[in-house]
XYZ file of C-alpha atoms in Angstrom:
603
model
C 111.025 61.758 83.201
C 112.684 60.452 85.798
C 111.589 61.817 89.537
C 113.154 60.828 92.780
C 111.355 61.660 95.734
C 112.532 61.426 99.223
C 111.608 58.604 101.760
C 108.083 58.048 103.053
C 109.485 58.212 106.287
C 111.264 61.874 105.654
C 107.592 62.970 104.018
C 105.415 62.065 106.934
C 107.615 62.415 109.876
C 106.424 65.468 111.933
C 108.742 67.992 111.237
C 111.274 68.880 114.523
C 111.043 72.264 116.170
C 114.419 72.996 115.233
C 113.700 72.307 111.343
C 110.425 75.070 112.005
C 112.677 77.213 113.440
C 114.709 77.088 110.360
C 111.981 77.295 108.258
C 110.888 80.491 110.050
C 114.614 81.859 109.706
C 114.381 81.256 105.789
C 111.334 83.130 105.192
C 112.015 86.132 102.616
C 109.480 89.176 102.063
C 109.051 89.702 99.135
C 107.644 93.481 97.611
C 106.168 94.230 94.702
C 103.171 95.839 93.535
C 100.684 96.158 90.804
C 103.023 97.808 88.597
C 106.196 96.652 89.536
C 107.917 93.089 90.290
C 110.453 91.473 92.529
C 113.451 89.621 92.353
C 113.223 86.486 94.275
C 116.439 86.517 96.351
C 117.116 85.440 99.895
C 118.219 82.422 101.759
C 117.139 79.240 99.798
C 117.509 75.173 101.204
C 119.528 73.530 98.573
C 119.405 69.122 98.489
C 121.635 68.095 96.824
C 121.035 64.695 94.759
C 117.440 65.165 95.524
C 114.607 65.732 93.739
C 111.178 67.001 96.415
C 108.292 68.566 96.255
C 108.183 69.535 100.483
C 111.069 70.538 102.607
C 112.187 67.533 104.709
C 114.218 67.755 108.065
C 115.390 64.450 107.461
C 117.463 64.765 104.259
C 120.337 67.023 104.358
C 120.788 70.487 102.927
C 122.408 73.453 102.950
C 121.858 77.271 102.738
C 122.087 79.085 99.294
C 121.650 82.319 97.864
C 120.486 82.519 94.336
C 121.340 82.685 91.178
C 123.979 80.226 91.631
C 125.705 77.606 89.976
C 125.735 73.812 90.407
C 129.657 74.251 89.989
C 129.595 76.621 93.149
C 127.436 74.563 95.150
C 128.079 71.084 94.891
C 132.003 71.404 93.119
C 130.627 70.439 89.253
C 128.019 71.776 86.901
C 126.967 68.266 86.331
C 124.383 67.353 88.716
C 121.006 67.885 90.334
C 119.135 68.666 92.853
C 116.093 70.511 94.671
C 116.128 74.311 95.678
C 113.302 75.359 98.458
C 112.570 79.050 99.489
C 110.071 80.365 101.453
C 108.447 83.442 100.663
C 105.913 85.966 102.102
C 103.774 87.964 99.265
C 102.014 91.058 100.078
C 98.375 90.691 101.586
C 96.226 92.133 99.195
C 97.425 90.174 96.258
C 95.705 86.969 97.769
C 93.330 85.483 95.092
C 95.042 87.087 92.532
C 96.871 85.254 90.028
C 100.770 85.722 90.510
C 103.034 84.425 87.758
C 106.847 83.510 88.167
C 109.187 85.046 85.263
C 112.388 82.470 85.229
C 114.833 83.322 82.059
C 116.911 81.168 80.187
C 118.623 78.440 82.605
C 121.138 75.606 81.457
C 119.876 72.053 82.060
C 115.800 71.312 82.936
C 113.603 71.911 85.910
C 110.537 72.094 87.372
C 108.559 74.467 89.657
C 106.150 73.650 92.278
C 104.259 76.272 94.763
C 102.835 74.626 98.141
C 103.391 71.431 96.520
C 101.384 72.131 93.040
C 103.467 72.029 89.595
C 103.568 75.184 87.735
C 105.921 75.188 84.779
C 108.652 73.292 83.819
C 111.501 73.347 81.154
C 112.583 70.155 79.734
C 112.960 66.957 81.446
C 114.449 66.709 84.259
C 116.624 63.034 85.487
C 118.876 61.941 87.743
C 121.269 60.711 84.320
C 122.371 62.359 81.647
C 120.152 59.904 78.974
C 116.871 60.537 80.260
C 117.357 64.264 80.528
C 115.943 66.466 78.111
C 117.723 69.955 77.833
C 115.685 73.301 76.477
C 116.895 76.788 76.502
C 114.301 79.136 76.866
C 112.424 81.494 79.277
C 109.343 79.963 81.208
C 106.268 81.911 83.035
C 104.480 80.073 86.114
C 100.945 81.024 87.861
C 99.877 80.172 90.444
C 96.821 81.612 92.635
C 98.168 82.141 96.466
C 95.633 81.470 99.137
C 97.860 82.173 102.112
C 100.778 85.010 101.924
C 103.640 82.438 102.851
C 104.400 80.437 99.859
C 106.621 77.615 100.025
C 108.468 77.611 96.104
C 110.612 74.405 95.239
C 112.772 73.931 92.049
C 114.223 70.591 90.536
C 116.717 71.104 88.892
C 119.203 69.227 86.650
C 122.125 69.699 84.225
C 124.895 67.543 82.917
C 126.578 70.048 80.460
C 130.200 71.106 82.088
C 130.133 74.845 81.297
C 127.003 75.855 83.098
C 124.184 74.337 85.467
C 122.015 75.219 88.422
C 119.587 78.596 88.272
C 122.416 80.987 87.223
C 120.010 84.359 86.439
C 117.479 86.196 88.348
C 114.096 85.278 88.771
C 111.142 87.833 89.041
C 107.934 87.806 90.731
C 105.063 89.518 90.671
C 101.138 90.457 89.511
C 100.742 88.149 86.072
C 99.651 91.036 84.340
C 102.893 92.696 85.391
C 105.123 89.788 83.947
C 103.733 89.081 80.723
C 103.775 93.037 80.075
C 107.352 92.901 81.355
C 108.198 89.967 79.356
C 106.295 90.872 76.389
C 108.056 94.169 76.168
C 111.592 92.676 76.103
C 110.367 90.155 73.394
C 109.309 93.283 71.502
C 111.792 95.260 72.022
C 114.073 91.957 70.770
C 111.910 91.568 67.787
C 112.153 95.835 67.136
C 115.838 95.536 66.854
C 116.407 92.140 65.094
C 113.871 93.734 62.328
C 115.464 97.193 62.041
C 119.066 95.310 61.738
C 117.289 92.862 59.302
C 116.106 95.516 57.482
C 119.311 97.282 57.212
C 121.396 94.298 55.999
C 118.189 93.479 53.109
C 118.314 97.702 52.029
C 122.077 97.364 51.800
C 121.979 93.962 49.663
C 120.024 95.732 47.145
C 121.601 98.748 47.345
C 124.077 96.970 46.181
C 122.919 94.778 43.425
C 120.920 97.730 42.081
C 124.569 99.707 42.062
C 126.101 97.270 39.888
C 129.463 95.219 40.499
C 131.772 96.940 38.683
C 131.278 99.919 40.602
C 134.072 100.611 43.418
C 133.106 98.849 46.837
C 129.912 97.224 45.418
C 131.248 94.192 45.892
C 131.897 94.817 50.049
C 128.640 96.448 50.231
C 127.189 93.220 48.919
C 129.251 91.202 51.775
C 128.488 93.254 54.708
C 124.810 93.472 53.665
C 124.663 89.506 53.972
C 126.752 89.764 57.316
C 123.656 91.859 58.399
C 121.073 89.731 57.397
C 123.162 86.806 59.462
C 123.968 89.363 62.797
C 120.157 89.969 62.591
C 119.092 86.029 62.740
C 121.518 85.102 64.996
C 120.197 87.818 67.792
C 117.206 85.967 67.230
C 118.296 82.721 68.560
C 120.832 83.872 70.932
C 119.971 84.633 74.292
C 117.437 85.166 75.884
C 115.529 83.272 72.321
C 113.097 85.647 71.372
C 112.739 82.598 68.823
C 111.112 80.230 71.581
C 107.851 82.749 71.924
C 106.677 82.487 68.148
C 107.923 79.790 66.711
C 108.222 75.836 67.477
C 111.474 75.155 66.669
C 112.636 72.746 69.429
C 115.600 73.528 71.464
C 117.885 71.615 69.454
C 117.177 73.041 66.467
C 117.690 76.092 67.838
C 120.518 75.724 69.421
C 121.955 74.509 66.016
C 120.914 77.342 64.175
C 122.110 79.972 67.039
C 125.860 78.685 65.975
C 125.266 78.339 62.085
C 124.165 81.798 61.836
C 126.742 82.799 64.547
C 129.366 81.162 62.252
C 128.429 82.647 58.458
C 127.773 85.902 59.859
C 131.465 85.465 61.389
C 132.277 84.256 57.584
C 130.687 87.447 56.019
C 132.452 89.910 58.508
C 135.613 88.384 58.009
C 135.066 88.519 54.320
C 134.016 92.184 54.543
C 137.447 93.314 56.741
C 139.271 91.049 54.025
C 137.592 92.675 50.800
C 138.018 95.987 52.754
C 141.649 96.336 53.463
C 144.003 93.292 53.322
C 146.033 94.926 56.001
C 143.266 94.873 58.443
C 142.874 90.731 57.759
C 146.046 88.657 56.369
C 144.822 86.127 53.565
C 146.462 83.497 55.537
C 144.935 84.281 58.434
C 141.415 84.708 56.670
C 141.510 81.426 54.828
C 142.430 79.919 57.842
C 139.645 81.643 60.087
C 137.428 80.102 57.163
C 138.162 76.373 57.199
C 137.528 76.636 60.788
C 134.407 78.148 59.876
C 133.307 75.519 57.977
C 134.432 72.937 59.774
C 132.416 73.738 62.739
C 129.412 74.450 60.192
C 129.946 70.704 59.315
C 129.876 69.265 63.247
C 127.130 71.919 63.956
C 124.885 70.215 61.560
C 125.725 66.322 62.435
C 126.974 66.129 66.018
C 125.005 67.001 69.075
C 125.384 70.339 71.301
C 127.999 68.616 73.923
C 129.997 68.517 70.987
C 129.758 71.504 68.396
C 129.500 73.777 71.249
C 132.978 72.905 72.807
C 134.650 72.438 69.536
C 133.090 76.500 68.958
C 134.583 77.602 71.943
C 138.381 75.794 71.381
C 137.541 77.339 67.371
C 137.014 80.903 69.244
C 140.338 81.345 70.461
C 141.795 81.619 66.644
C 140.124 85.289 67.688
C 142.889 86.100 69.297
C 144.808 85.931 66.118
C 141.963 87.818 64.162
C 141.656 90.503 66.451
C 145.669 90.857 66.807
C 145.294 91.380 62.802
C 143.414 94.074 64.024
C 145.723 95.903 65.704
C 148.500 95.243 63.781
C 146.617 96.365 60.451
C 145.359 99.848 62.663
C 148.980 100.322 63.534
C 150.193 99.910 60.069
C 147.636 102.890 59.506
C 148.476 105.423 61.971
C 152.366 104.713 60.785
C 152.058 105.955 57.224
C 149.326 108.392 58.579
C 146.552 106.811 55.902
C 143.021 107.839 56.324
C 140.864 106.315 58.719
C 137.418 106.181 60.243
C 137.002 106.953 63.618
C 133.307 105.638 63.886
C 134.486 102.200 62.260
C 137.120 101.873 64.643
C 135.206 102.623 67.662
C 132.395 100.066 66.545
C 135.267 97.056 65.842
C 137.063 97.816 69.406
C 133.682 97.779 71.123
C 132.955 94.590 69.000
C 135.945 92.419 69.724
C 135.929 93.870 73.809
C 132.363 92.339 74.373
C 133.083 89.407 72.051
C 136.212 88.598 74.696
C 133.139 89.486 77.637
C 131.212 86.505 75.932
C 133.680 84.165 75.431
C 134.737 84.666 79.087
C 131.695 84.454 80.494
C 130.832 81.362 78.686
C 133.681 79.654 79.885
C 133.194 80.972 83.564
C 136.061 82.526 83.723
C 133.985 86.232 84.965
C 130.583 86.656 85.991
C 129.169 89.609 83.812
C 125.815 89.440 81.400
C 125.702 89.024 77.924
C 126.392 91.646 75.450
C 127.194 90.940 72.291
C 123.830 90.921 71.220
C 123.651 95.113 71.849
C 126.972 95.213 70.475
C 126.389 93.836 67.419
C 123.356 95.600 66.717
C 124.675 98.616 67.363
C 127.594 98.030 65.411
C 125.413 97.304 62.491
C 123.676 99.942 62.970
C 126.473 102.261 63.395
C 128.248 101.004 59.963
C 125.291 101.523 57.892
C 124.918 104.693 59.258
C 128.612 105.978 58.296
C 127.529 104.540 54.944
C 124.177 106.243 54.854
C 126.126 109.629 55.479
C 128.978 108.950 53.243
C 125.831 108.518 50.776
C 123.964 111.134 52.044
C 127.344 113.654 51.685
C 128.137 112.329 48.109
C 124.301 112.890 46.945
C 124.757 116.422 48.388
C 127.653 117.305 46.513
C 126.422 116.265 43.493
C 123.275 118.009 43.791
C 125.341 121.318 44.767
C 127.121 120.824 41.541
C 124.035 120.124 39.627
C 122.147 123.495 41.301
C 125.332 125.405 40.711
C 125.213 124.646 36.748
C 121.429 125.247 37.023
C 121.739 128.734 39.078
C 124.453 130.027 36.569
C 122.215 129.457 34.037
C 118.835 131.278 35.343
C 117.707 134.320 34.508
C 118.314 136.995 36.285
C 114.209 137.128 37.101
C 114.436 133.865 38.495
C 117.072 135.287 40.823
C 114.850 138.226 41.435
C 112.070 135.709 42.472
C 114.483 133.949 44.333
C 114.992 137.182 46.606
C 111.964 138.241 46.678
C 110.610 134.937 48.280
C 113.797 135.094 51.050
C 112.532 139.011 51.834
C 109.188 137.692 52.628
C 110.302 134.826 54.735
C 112.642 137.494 56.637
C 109.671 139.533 56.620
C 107.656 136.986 58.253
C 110.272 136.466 60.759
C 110.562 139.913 61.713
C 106.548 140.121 62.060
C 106.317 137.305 64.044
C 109.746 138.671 66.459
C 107.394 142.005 66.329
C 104.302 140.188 68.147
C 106.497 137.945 70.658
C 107.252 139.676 74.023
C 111.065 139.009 74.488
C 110.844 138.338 78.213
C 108.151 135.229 78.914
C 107.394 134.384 75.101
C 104.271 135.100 75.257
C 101.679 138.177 72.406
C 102.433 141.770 73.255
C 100.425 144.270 73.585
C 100.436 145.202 69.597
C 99.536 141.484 69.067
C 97.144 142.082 71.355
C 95.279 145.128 69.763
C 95.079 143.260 66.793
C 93.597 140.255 67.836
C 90.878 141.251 69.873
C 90.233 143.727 67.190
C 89.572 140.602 65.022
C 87.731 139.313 67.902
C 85.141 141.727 68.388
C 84.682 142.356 64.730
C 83.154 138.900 64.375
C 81.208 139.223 67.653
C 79.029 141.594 65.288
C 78.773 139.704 62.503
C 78.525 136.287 63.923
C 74.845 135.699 66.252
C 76.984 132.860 68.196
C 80.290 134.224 68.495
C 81.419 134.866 72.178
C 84.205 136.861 73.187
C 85.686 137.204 76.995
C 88.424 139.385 77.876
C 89.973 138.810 81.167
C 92.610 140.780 82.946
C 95.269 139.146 85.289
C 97.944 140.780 87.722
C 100.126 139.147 89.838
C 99.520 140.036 93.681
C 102.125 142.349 95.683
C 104.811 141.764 92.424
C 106.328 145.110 93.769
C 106.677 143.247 96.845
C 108.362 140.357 95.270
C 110.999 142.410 93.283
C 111.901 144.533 96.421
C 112.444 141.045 98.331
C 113.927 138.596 96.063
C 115.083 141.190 93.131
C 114.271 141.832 89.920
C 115.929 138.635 88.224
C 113.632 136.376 90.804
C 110.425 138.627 89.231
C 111.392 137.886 86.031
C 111.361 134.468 86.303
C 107.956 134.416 87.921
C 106.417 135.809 85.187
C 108.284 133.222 82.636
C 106.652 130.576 84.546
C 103.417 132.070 85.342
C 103.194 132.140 81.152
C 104.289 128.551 81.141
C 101.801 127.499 83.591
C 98.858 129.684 82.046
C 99.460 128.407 78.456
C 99.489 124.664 79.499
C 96.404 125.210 81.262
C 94.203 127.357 78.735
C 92.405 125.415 75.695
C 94.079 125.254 72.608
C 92.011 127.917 71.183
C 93.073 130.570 74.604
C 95.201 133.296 73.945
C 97.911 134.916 76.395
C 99.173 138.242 76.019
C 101.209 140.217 78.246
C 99.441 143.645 78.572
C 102.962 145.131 80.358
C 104.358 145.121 83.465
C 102.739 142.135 85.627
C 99.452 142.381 83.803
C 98.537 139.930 81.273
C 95.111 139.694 79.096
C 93.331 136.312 78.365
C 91.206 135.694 75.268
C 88.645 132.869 74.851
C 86.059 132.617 72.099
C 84.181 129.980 70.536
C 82.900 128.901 73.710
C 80.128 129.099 76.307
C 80.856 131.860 78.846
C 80.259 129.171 82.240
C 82.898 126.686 80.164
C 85.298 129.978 79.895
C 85.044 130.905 83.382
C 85.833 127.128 84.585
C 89.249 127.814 82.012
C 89.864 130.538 84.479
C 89.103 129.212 87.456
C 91.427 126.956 86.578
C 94.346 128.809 85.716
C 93.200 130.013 89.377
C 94.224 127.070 90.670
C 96.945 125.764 88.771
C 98.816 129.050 89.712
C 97.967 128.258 93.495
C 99.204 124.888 93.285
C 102.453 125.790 92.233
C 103.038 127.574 95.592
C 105.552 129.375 93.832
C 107.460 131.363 97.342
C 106.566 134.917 97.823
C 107.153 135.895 101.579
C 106.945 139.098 101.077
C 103.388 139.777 101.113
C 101.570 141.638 103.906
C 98.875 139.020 103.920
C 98.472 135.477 105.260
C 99.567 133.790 102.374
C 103.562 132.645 101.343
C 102.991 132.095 97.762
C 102.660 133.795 94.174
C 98.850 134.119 93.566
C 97.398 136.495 90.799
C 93.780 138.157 90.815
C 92.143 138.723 87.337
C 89.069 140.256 86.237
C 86.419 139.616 82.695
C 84.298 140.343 81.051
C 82.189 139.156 77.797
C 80.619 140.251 74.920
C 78.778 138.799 72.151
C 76.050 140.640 69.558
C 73.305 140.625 72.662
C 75.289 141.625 75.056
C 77.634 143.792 73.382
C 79.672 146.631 74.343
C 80.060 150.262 72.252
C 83.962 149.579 71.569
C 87.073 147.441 72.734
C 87.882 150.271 75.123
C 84.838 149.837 76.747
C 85.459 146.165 77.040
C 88.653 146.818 78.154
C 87.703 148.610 80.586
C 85.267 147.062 82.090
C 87.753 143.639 82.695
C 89.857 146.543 84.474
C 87.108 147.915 86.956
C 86.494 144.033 87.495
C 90.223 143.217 88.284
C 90.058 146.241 90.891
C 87.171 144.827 92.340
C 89.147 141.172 92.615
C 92.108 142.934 94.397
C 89.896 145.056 96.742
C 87.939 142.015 97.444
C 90.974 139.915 99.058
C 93.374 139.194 95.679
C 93.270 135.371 94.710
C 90.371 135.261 92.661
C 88.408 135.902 89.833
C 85.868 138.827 89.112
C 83.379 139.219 85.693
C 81.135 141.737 84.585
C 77.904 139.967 84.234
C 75.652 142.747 82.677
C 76.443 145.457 80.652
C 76.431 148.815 82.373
């Protein structure tokens, strides 16, 4: 590698108070926390032709604001040069190790913080023979022992297209950036698999269908146009391919375009086999020389070359996608049959192919997206397929059920209703034990259950059984002020809140009115009060409005009173249970409202 550093002279001089000042000026602050990163933006000193470690106020430079291109700095993507920004971190991350996320850039660099190296991609030079180019996202740590960091970048390109640090950097807690960057690898990986796995499903569907059947043959195509759409993502940007595999960057950068150009073969083939309208012959035998002869320089000429000669190829598209048109004109003219969904997915193809192209060529400043497009456009074909399936499966299982129904017997029908009458019957007993207004038991559902309940508190030694009684405070109060719409409401959510904050086991009942009844069992009677208590203070912290009340308080509160039984401490019947939650819900009211009251021994 070949490393120009500036001047003894410019490194030792004492730096001016003017070039301090400017130093100062350039310092950005940076935020970002445990959980969250930062983009590092703000004023940067670009040198041109210059390749430091240290700011020098001898050597000139100019002001930047990144990303930016080597084209918009210095007048040409071919170049190179040194970028230095100065940044403040927050306090309390000092000692801990901070890592810089840097995505794919054209051309090589290297990163240094307060003068240390910390990553690099490639090899940088000041010629284009000693460079070595890599595409591919790079991490840096580093382990700050002062908040003002000084971070410089070498940088070097000499492809025409693109050069310089053209996309966002992030900053941020290391455990924060690999999580980040681990995620979008993932989520990379999730998609390239499920598309994968779509294109292999619909090759076999295929074979296993048989070629003489109608459209097997198209199937086949676009299942291997799949497979293709799915390996390309993978080594198209940002090169999910770079984190698990060792495939150099040449390598991949050949086998980004020669899966880029037979999946562009097997989509082409697919519109072709589908209707010729839609795709000329001329035009598709043409499209697939062109294909093959930039298969051929892909595999024997170097990147410079087989990637310009793939973007001068890519305007033929223009002809391909005017097919298009044409072909979908042709359609609506004789009013012929057409899919909506496949239409929708091609426009939304061809519009972010053109987004690509252009942005490739610099000719708009947008982010890639033919990679979502193209998965979702796989995705969105094999799902019209799946349903086109699904509905032809459907109708011939109708047919087949119709021929079997006619031939039942009429006891099998009679089974047949009987079974529906239950199920309504279920319905209608389950409609019977639902209050209609906050979805909660009624009062018959009620009965029933704590009949159950009690029963077992006899026959089981360790069965425990409390019975608490809630009422909202001054509800009168609330429906006078805010009506009786408002009240209702209250007492949806005060059901909500209750049942997320009782055990799985609790039950809620709405006894009528504003008074609702609790059940707990199979627990110890401290744990069921702390379940109360709790709904206590659940309801409190809701400070649901109620200025109506004649008391200090502005919010919805409810008082509620219990009581237990179990075969030791037992009670002579549910009424007497019952009951004695009531006298204690009095006794919570008369006491001040807000709180909970339980009998603790049996009268």
């Amino acid at each position: 590698m070949t490393c120009i550093i500036s001047s003894a002279i410019a490194q030792d001089e004492l730096p001016s108070p003017s070039f301090q000042q400017q130093s100062h000026d350039h310092i950005t602050e940076v935020h970002f926390t445990e959980h969250s990163t930062s983009a590092l933006q703000g004023k940067w000193l670009f040198y041109p032709s210059q390749f430091i470690v240290q700011p020098s106020p001898v050597l000139q430079s100019k002001t930047v604001e990144l990303p930016a291109s080597f084209k918009t700095l210095a007048g040409s993507n071919s170049g190179y040069g040194t970028f230095i920004g100065y940044f403040k971190i927050p306090k309390e991350f000092l000692g801990r190790r901070i890592a810089i996320r840097i995505p794919t850039q054209y051309g090589a660099y290297r990163v240094y913080v307060n003068g240390q190296f910390i990553v690099r991609l490639g090899e940088i030079s000041t010629t284009p023979d000693k460079q070595v180019t890599e595409k591919a996202p790079r991490i840096g740590y580093f382990v700050p022992d002062t908040e003002y960091i000084t971070l410089s970048i070498q940088a070097s390109n000499y492809t025409h297209l693109h050069g310089g640090l053209e996309r966002p950097m992030q900053i941020g807690v290391a455990g924060t950036i690999n999580r980040q960057f681990q995620q979008l690898m993932m989520s990379i990986a999730m998609v390239c698999g499920a598309v994968l796995g779509v294109g292999v499903f619909t090759i076999l569907f295929s074979v296993f269908r048989g070629s003489r059947e109608r459209n097997s043959k198209s199937i086949f195509v676009f299942g291997w146009f799949i497979v293709f759409l799915a390996l390309h993502n993978l080594f198209s940007a940002p090169y999910a391919y770079s984190v698990f595999t060792n495939i150099n960057w040449l390598w991949g950068t050949r086998l980004e375009y020669l899966f880029t150009f037979i999946a562009a073969f097997f989509f082409l083939s697919y519109m072709h086999l589908f209707n010729r309208r839609y795709l000329n012959p001329v035009i598709y035998y043409i499209a697939v020389v062109l294909l093959v002869f930039n298969i051929i320089f892909t595999l024997f000429s170097p990147p410079e070359i087989f990637e310009r000669l793939a973007l001068f190829s890519a305007i033929f598209a223009l002809v391909i996608i005017g097919n298009f048109i044409y072909g979908f004109y042709q359609t609506l003219r004789y009013k012929e049959h057409y899919s909506r969904l496949n239409l929708i997915a091609i426009i939304f193809l061809c519009v972010t192919f053109l987004n690509d192209y252009l942005l490739l060529i610099n000719v708009i400043k947008t982010t890639h997206l033919f990679f979502i497009s193209t998965s979702i456009y796989a995705l969105l074909i094999m799902f019209q397929q799946s349903r086109h399936y699904a509905h032809q499966t459907y109708e011939t299982e109708q047919l087949n059920l119709n021929l079997i129904a006619l031939n039942d017997s009429l006891d099998q029908k009679v089974k047949e209703r009987t079974q529906q009458l239950r199920e309504v019957n279920a319905k209608l007993e389950q409609q019977m034990n639902i209050d209609a207004l906050t979805g909660a038991f009624n009062r018959r559902a009620l009965n029933h259950e704590i009949q159950q309940q009690f029963l077992q508190t006899r026959q089981q030694p360790q069965h425990t059984l409390i019975f608490a009684m809630l009422d909202v405070d001054f509800f009168k109060n609330y429906n006078d002020y805010y009506g009786h719409l408002k009240g209702d409401e209250i007492l949806k959510n005060l059901v909500r809140i209750i049942q997320g904050t009782l055990p799985p086991s609790g039950y809620l009942a709405r006894y009528g009115g504003e008074e609702f009844a609790i059940l707990l069992t199979g627990m110890p009677v401290q744990t069921a009060l702390k379940n109360l208590e709790n709904v206590l203070n659940q309801i409190r912290e809701q400070r649901m409005q109620h200025l109506n009340r004649p008391d200090e308080k502005d919010y919805v509160t409810v008082s509620m009173g219990a009581a237990w039984v179990e075969q030791k401490h037992g009670y002579a019947d549910i009424h007497e249970l019952m009951k004695a939650a009531d006298v204690q819900l009095y006794a919570a009211k008369q006491a001040g409202r807000d709180q909970l009251k339980i009998q603790k021994e049996v009268d």
